[in-house]
Every structure is written in structure tokens, then in C-alpha cells.
Short mmCIF file of C-alpha atoms in Angstrom, two decimals:
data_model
loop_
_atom_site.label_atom_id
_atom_site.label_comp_id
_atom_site.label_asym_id
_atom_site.label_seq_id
_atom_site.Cartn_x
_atom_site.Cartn_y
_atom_site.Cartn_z
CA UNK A 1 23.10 1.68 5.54
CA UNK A 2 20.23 2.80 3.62
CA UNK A 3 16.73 1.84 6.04
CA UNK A 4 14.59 4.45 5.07
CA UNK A 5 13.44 6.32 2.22
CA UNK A 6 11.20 9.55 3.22
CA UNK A 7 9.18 11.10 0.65
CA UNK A 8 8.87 14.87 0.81
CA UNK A 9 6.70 16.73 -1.28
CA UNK A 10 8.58 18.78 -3.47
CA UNK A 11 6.22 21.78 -3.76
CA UNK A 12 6.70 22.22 0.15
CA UNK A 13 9.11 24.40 1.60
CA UNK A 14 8.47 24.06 5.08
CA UNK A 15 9.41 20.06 4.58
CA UNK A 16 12.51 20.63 2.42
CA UNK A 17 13.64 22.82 4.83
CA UNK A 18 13.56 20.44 7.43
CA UNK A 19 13.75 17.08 5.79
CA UNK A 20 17.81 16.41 6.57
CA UNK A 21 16.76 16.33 10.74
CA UNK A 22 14.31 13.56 9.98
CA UNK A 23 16.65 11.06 10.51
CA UNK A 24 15.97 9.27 7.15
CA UNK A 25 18.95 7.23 5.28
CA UNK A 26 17.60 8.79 2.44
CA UNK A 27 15.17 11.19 0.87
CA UNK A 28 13.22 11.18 -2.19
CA UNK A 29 12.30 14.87 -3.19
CA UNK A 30 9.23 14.27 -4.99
CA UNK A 31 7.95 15.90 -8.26
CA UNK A 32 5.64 13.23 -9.06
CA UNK A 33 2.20 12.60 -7.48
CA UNK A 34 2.37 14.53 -4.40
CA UNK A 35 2.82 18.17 -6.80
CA UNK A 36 -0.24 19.35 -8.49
CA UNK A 37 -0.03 19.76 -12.03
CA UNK A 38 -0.06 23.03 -12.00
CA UNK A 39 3.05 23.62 -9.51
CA UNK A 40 5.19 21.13 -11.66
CA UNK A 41 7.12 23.95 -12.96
CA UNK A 42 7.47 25.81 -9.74
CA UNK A 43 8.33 22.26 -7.95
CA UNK A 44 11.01 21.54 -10.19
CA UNK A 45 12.94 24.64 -9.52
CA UNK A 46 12.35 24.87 -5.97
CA UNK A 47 13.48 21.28 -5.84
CA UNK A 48 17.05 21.89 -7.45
CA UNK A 49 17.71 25.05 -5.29
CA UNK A 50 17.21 22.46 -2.53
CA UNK A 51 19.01 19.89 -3.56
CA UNK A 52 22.04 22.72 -3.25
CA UNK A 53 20.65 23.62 -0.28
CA UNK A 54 20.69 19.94 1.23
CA UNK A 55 24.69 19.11 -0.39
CA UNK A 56 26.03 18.71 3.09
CA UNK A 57 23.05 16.59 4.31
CA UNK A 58 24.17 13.20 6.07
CA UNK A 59 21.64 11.19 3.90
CA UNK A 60 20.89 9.95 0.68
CA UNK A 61 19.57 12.48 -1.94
CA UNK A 62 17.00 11.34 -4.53
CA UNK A 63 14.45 12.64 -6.89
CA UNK A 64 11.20 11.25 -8.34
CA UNK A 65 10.74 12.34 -11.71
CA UNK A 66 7.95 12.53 -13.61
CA UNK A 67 7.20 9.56 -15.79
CA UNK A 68 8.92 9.80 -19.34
CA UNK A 69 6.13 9.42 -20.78
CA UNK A 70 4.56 12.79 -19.29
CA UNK A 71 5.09 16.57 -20.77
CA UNK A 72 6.75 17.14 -17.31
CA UNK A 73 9.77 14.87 -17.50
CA UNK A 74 12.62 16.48 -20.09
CA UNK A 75 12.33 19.23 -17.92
CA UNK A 76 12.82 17.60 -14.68
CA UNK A 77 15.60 16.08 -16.19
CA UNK A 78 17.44 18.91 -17.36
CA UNK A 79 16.52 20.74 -14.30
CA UNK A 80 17.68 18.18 -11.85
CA UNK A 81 20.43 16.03 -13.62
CA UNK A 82 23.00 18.75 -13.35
CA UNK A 83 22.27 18.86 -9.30
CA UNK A 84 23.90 15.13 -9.40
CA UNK A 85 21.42 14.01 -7.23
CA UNK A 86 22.80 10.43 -5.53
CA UNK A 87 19.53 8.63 -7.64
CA UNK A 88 16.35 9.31 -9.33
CA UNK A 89 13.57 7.56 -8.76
CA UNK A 90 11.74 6.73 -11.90
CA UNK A 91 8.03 6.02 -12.27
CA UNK A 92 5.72 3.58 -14.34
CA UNK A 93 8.82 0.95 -14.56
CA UNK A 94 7.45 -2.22 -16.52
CA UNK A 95 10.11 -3.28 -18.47
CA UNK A 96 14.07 -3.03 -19.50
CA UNK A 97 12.83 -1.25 -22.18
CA UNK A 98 11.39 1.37 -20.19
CA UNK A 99 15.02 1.71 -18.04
CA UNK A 100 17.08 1.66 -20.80
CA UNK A 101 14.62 5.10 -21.71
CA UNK A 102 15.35 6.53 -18.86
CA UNK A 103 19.02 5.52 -19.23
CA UNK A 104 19.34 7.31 -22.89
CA UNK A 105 17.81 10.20 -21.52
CA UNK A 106 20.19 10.68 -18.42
CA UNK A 107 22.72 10.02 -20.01
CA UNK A 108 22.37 12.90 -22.17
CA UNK A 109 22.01 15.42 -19.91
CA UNK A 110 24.69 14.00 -17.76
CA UNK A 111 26.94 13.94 -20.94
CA UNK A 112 26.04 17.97 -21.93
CA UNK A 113 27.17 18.76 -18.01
CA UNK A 114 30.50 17.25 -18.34
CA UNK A 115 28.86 14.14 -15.56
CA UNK A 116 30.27 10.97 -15.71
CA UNK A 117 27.21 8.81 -18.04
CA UNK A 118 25.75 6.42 -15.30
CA UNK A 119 26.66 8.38 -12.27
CA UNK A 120 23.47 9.50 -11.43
CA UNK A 121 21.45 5.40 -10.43
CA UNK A 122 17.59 4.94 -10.53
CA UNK A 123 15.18 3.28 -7.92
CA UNK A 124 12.49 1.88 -10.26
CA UNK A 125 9.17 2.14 -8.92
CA UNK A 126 7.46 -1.23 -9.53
CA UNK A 127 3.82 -0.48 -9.66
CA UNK A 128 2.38 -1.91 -12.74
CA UNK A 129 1.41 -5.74 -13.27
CA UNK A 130 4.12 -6.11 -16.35
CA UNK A 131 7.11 -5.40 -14.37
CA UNK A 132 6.42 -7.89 -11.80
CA UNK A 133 6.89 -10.09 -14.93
CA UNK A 134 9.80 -8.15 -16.09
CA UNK A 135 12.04 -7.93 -12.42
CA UNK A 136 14.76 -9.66 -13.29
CA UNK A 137 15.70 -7.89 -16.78
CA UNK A 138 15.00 -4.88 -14.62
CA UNK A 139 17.40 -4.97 -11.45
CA UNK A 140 19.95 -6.70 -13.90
CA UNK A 141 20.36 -3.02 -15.61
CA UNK A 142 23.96 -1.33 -14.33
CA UNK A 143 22.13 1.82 -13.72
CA UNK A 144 19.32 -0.02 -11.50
CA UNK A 145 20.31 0.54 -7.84
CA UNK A 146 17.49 -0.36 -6.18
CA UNK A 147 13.62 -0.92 -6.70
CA UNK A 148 10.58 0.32 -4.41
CA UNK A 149 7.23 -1.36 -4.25
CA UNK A 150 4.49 1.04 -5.21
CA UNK A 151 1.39 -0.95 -4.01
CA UNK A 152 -0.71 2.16 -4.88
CA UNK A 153 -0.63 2.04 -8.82
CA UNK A 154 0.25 -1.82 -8.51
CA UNK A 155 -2.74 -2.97 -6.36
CA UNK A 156 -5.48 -1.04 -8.77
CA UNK A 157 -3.30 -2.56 -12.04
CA UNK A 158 -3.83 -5.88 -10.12
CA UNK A 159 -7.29 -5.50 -9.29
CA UNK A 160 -6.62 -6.28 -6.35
CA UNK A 161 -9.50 -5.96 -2.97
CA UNK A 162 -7.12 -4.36 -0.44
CA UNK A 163 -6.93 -5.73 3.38
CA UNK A 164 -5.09 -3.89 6.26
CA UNK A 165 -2.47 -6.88 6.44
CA UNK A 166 -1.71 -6.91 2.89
CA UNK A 167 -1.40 -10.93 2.49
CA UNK A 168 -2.53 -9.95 -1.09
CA UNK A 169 1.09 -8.37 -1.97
CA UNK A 170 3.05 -11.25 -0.24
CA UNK A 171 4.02 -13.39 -3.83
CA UNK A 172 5.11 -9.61 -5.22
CA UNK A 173 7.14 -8.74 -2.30
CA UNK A 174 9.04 -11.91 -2.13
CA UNK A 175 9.34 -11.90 -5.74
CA UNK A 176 11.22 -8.37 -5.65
CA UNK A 177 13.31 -9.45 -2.58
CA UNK A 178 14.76 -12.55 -5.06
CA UNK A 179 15.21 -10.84 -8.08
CA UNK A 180 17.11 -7.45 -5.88
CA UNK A 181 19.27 -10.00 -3.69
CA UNK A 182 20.14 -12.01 -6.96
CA UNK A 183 21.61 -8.94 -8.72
CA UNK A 184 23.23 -7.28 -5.01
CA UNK A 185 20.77 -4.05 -5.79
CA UNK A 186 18.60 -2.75 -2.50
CA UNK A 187 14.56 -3.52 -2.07
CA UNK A 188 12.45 -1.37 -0.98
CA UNK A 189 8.74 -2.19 0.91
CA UNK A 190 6.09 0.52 0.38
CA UNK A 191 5.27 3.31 2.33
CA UNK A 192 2.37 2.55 4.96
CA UNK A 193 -0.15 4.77 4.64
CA UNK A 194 -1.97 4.64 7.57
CA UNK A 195 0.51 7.30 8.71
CA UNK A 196 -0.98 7.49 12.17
CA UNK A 197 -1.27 3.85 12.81
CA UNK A 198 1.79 3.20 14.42
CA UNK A 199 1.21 -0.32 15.33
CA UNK A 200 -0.07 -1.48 12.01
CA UNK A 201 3.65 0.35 10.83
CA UNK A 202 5.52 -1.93 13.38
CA UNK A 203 3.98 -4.72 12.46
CA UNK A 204 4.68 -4.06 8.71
CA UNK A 205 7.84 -2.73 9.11
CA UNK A 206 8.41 -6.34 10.85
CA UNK A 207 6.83 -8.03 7.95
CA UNK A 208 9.47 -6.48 5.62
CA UNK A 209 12.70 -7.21 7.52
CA UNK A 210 11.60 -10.76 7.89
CA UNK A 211 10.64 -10.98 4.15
CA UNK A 212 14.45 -9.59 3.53
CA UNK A 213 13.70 -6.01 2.35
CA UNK A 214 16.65 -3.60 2.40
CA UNK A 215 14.68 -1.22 3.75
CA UNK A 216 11.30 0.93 3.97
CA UNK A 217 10.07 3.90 2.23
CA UNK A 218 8.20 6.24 4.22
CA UNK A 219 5.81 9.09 3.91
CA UNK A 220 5.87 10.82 7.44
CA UNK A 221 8.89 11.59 9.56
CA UNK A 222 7.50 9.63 12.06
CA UNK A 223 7.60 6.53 10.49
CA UNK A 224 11.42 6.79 10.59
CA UNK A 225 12.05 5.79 14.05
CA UNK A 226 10.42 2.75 14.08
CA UNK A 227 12.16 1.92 10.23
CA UNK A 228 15.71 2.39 11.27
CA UNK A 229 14.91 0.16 14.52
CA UNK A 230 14.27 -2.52 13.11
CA UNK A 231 16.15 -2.67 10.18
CA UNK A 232 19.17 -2.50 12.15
CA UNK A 233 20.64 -5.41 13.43
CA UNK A 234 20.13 -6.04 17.33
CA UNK A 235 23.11 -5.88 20.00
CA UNK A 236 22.10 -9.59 20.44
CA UNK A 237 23.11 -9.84 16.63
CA UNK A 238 25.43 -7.83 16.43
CA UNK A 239 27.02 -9.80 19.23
CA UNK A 240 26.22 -12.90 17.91
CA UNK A 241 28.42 -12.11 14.61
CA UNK A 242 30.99 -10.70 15.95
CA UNK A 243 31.59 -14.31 17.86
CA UNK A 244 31.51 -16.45 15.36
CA UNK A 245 33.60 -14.38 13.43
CA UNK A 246 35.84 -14.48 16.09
CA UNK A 247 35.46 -18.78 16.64
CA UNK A 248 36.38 -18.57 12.95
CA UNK A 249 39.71 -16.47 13.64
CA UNK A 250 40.58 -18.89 16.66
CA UNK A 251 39.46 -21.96 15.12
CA UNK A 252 42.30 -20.75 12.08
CA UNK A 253 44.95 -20.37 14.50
CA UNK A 254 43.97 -23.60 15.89
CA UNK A 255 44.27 -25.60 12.56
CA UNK A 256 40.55 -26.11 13.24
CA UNK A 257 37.14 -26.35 11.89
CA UNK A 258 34.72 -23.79 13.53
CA UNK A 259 32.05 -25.37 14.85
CA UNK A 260 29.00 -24.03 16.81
CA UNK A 261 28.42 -20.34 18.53
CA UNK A 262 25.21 -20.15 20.76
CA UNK A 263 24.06 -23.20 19.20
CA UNK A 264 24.14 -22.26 15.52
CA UNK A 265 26.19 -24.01 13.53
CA UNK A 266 29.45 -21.85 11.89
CA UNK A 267 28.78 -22.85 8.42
CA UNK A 268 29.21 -20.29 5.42
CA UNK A 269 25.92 -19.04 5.39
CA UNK A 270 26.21 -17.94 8.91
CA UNK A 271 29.97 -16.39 8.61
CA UNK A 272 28.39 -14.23 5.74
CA UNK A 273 25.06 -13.62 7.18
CA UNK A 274 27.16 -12.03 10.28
CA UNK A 275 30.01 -10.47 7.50
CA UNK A 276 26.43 -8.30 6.61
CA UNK A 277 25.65 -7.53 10.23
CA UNK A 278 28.99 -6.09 11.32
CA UNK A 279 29.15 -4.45 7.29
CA UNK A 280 32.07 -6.28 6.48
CA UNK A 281 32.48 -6.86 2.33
CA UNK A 282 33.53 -9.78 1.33
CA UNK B 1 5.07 46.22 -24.83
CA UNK B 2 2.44 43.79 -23.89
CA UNK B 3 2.25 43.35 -20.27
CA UNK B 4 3.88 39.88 -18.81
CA UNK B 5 2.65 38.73 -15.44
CA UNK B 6 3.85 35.76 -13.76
CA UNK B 7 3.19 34.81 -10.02
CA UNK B 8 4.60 31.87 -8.42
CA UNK B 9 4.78 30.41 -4.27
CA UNK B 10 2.44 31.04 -1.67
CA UNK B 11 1.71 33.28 1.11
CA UNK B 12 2.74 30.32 4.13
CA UNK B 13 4.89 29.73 6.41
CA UNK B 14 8.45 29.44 5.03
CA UNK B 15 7.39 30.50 1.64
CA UNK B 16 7.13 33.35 -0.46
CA UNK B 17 4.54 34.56 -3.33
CA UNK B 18 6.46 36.40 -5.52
CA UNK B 19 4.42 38.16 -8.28
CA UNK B 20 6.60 39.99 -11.37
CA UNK B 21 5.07 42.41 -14.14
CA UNK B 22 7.22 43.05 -17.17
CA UNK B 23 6.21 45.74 -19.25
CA UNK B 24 4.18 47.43 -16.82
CA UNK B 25 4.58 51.59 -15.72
CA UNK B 26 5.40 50.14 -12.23
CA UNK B 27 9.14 49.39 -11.80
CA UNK B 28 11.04 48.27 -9.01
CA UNK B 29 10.91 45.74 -5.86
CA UNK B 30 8.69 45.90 -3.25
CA UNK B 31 9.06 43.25 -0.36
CA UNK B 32 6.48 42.96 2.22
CA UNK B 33 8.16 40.76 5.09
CA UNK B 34 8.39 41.14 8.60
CA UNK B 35 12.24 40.35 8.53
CA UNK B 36 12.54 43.44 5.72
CA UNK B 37 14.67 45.38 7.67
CA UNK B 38 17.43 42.96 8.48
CA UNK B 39 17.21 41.13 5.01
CA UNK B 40 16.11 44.21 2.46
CA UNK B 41 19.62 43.69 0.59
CA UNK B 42 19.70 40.09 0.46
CA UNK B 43 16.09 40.16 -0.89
CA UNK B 44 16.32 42.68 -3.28
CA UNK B 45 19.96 40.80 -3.99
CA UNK B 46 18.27 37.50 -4.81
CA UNK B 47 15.65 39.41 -7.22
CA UNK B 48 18.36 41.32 -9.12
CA UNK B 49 20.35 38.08 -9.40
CA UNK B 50 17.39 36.52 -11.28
CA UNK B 51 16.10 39.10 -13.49
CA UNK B 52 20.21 39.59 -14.48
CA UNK B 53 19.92 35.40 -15.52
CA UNK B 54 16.89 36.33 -17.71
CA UNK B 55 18.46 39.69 -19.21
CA UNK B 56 15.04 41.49 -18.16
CA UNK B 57 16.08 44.87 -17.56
CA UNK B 58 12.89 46.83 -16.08
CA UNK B 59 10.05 44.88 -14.05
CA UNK B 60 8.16 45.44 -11.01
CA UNK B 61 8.77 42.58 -8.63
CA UNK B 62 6.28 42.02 -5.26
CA UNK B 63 8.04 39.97 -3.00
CA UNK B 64 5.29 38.72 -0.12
CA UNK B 65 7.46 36.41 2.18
CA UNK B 66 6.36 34.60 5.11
CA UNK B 67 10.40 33.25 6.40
CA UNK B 68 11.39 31.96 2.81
CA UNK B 69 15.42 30.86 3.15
CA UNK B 70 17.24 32.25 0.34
CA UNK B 71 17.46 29.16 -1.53
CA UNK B 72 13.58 29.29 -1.55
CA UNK B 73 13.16 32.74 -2.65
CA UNK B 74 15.19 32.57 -5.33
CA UNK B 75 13.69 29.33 -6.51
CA UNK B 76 9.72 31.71 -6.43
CA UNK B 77 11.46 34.96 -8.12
CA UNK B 78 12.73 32.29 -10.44
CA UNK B 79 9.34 30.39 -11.75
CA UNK B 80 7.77 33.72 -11.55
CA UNK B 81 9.72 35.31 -14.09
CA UNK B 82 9.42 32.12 -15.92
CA UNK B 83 5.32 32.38 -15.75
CA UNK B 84 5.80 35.78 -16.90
CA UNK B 85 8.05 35.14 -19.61
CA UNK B 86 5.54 32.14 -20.95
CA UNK B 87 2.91 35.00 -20.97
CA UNK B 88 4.60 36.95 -23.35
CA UNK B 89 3.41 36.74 -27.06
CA UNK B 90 5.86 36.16 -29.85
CA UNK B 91 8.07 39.04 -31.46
CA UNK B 92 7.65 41.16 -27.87
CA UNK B 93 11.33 41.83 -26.75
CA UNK B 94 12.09 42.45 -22.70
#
């Protein structure tokens, strides 16, 4: 169950050393904008002996890349490919055009190191104004696995006047929660980065899981807590779906029709809305 | 030989700065660490494990390390030799 994404810089030791303990689903080792230009060689290889380092880590392993349209990014690539990170997470995403780039060029390296081509999935960064146009074609890509909302990059491409509660991003949010739950890929809210306002994160983090995010990313380990809460289903959920999953087992046996459970009606929606709580596949 | 010098990590907790001179008179590995006693062989290990990837046969290696794991270390010896190996002009051998 992938909640949370945690950023850590990749140019910091002291993080990478710690980052499995965070209690993240997932962690995105970052080469991108959090490593000065001129540690981008240093980061990369610092980042690969961790991503050794981290093999028997309990969460998702990641990498943002460069963008391929940088001098940084065929060596990232070639640096990091061979590590078989679980996903990269690839920048400046505005079209299908610009994934099936990224594609070609993993696949390369992934063929020269005896990988499996499409092994290695992408989380596409939406944070330009085109591929809010372009989300569908994008999450429809086989090696799309999930997308993250970059309202950084996206809210300056959309000239947008920023506000603490962020009403400005609600049409782009909802639109990436369609177009992800359409194909079955995760969708990722942005980071909140007011990293010690802890009740502006709640209240965002609330925001998301009613809007039908997958999850959060994150940019401070102590955003984590509150990310897993309440992406996680409650015990009154959980409790909830596991009875009327089990009204539909008796009402079977019974030759019946299920019909209500705590006053909601036992329709199809509802048996796979609770399927999803208790992480049953169809 | 022209003189290669390459310098890569910083002097912080958990890291290392690892600074590497090929083609100079001074040869060998020094390590300045408080933890040089117990992990002297597994330092100077790590260095002659990289210079061995790179073929560079004589180099003077200054290992300054504030707690770097191994898998740190050897990612600083690593983009040091690198820097030093991008200073080098064309037609110099190591």
C-alpha cells in the first residue's frame, strides 16, 4: 500500500542513511532539484551505492532523474538503471511523446544489463500546463505507474497567484485523480511545503484522500505520520467492509439478495469499494 | 605527467571529503578519522578497490571522514577519482 512518497536529497548522506526508518511506503532518491549542479556527478554515484545499500529496505525505491532534456540525464540513466530501482521518477512530463523518450532510453540501458525492457516503471511528474492537457495519453503508457502533482513548476507555468488552501489546483487535482483511476495507475498529491505547519498538512492531507489520491508525496519525515494515517482505511471501515462482505457470503448461502449493512445499501459499488479496503483483487 | 586533482564529499557528519592527486611526488593514503584505528583496513580497502576499477596505479589519496558508511566512502573515493580523471588533458596516460 503505497501512502507516501518521501523525497530525500540525493547529495545527503546523513538522510540516505536513515531514510528506510522513516516509515515512508516509498522513497524517491532525488537527483533533480534538490542537488546543486555542481554535485550532480557526485549525487549520482552516491545515489547508486545507496540504492545497494537500501536493497533490503521494506519500502518502495525510486529515483528522480534529471530531465532528458538536461546534460545530466544519460548519465543518471546509465548510472542508476542497472541498480533496478522499483521506478524512476521522470521530470518535465507534458506529453506521450515525452514518455515514450524516456521509455526508448530505459529501455536501452535496461536491454545492455541483461533487465527485462519495461521492468524498471516511471512516476511522471505533472508540472507543466501541456500535460494537464495530455493526462490521459500519459497514464495510458504501460510503463506509466503512477503520476505526482508538481504544483511548484505547474503553478508558475499556470500563472497562477498562490493561496495557503490551494482552491486554485482543485480542477488539476481532480483531473489527475480521473485520468490515474481510469487507467488503474496510482496518484500522487504534492508535497506540502510548509513543512512545519502540521495542521495546514492534516488538513491537506484530508483534502487529498477525499479528492481520491493514492497517496501523498512528502518532503520531511515528519509529514509521514500524519500521510499513512489517513490514507489508511479506519477500523470503522475496515469493519464496515468486512460486513458486507460477509452479508454478501450469507446472503449466497441464503439464495438471497444482500441488502443493507449499517444503513448503506450492498450494491456493487459498495462490495468493491470494501474489496479495496480489506486489499482484496478482484 | 600533468598533475590530476579531483576532490569530491564534504567534511559533515556522515560524510567524507576525499581529495586524490594523480601524478603528484606524494603517493599513498592518508585517512584522517577518528574511527582510523578500528577501520584503517576497510578504508584503505575501499580506496584500493576504486583506484583498481580505474587501473590508476600510483596516487595520493586524503581520506577526511566524519562517520561515512562504506557504501558512502566508496561512492566520494569514487567521484573523486572521476574529478581527477576529467582534469587530465588528452594523450596523458595514468
Amino acid at each position: 500500500m503505497n501512502r507516501s512518497l518521501l523525497f530525500i536529497p540525493g547529495n545527503a548522506p546523513k538522510m540516505l542513511n536513515n531514510c528506510d526508518v522513516f516509515g515512508a511506503d516509498g522513497l524517491i532518491l532525488d537527483l533533480e532539484d534538490s542537488v546543486p549542479f555542481e554535485e550532480k556527478d557526485a549525487a549520482r554515484i552516491l545515489v547508486r551505492n545507496a540504492l545497494g545499500n537500501l536493497r533490503d529496505a521494506e519500502c518502495e525505491l525510486t529515483v528522480r532523474v534529471n530531465s532528458k532534456d538536461t546534460e545530466y540525464f544519460n548519465d543518471d540513466i546509465r548510472e542508476i538503471v542497472p541498480m533496478k530501482p522499483a521506478a524512476l521518477v521522470v521530470p518535465k512530463v507534458s506529453t506521450t511523446e515525452d514518455v515514450q523518450q524516456y521509455d526508448n532510453a530505459i529501455s536501452e540501458i535496461e536491454r545492455l544489463n541483461g533487465i527485462a525492457e519495461g521492468t524498471i516503471k516511471f512516476y511522471a511528474l505533472i508540472e507543466t500546463a501541456l500535460s494537464i492537457l495530455h493526462l490521459e495519453e500519459i497514464v495510458a503508457h504501460d510503463r506509466i505507474a503512477g503520476i505526482i502533482l508538481g504544483t511548484g513548476d505547474l503553478g508558475i507555468d499556470l500563472h497562477i497567484k498562490r493561496t495557503k488552501e490551494e482552491h486554485e489546483f482543485l480542477y488539476v487535482r481532480s483531473k489527475m485523480v480521473a485520468a490515474a483511476r481510469a487507467y488503474g495507475k496510482r496518484c500522487y498529491d504534492t508535497p506540502h511545503l510548509l513543512v512545519h505547519d502540521l495542521e495546514d498538512l492534516e488538513k491537506q492531507v484530508k483534502i487529498a484522500v477525499n479528492l481520491g489520491f493514492s497517496g501523498k508525496a512528502a518532503i520531511h519525515p515528519k509529514q509521514i505520520p500524519y500521510i499513512n494515517e489517513y490514507f489508511s482505511p479506519t477500523e470503522e471501515e475496515i469493519k464496515r467492509a468486512q460486513a458486507i462482505l460477509d452479508s454478501l457470503e450469507e446472503a449466497k448461502s441464503n439464495g438471497k439478495a444482500a441488502k443493507m449493512v449499517d444503513g448503506i445499501i450492498v450494491d456493487n459499488a459498495n462490495i468493491r469499494a470494501a474489496k479495496e479496503i480489506l486489499g482484496i483483487k478482484e | 605527467m600533468e598533475k590530476m586533482y579531483g576532490s569530491a564529499g564534504f567534511f559533515a557528519s556522515d560524510d567524507a571529503q576525499v581529495t586524490v592527486e594523480i601524478g603528484a611526488e606524494k603517493k599513498g593514503i592518508e585517512i584522517k578519522s577518528k574511527v582510523s584505528k578500528l577501520f584503517n583496513a576497510q578504508i584503505e580497502g575501499a580506496v584500493k578497490d576504486i583506484l583498481d576499477k580505474f587501473n590508476i596505479k600510483d596516487a595520493y589519496v586524503l581520506i577526511e571522514d566524519r562517520g561515512a558508511l562504506d557504501y558512502v566512502l566508496r561512492a566520494r573515493i569514487e567521484a573523486a577519482v572521476i574529478r581527477a580523471l576529467a582534469s587530465r588533458k588528452e594523450g596523458d596516460e595514468v
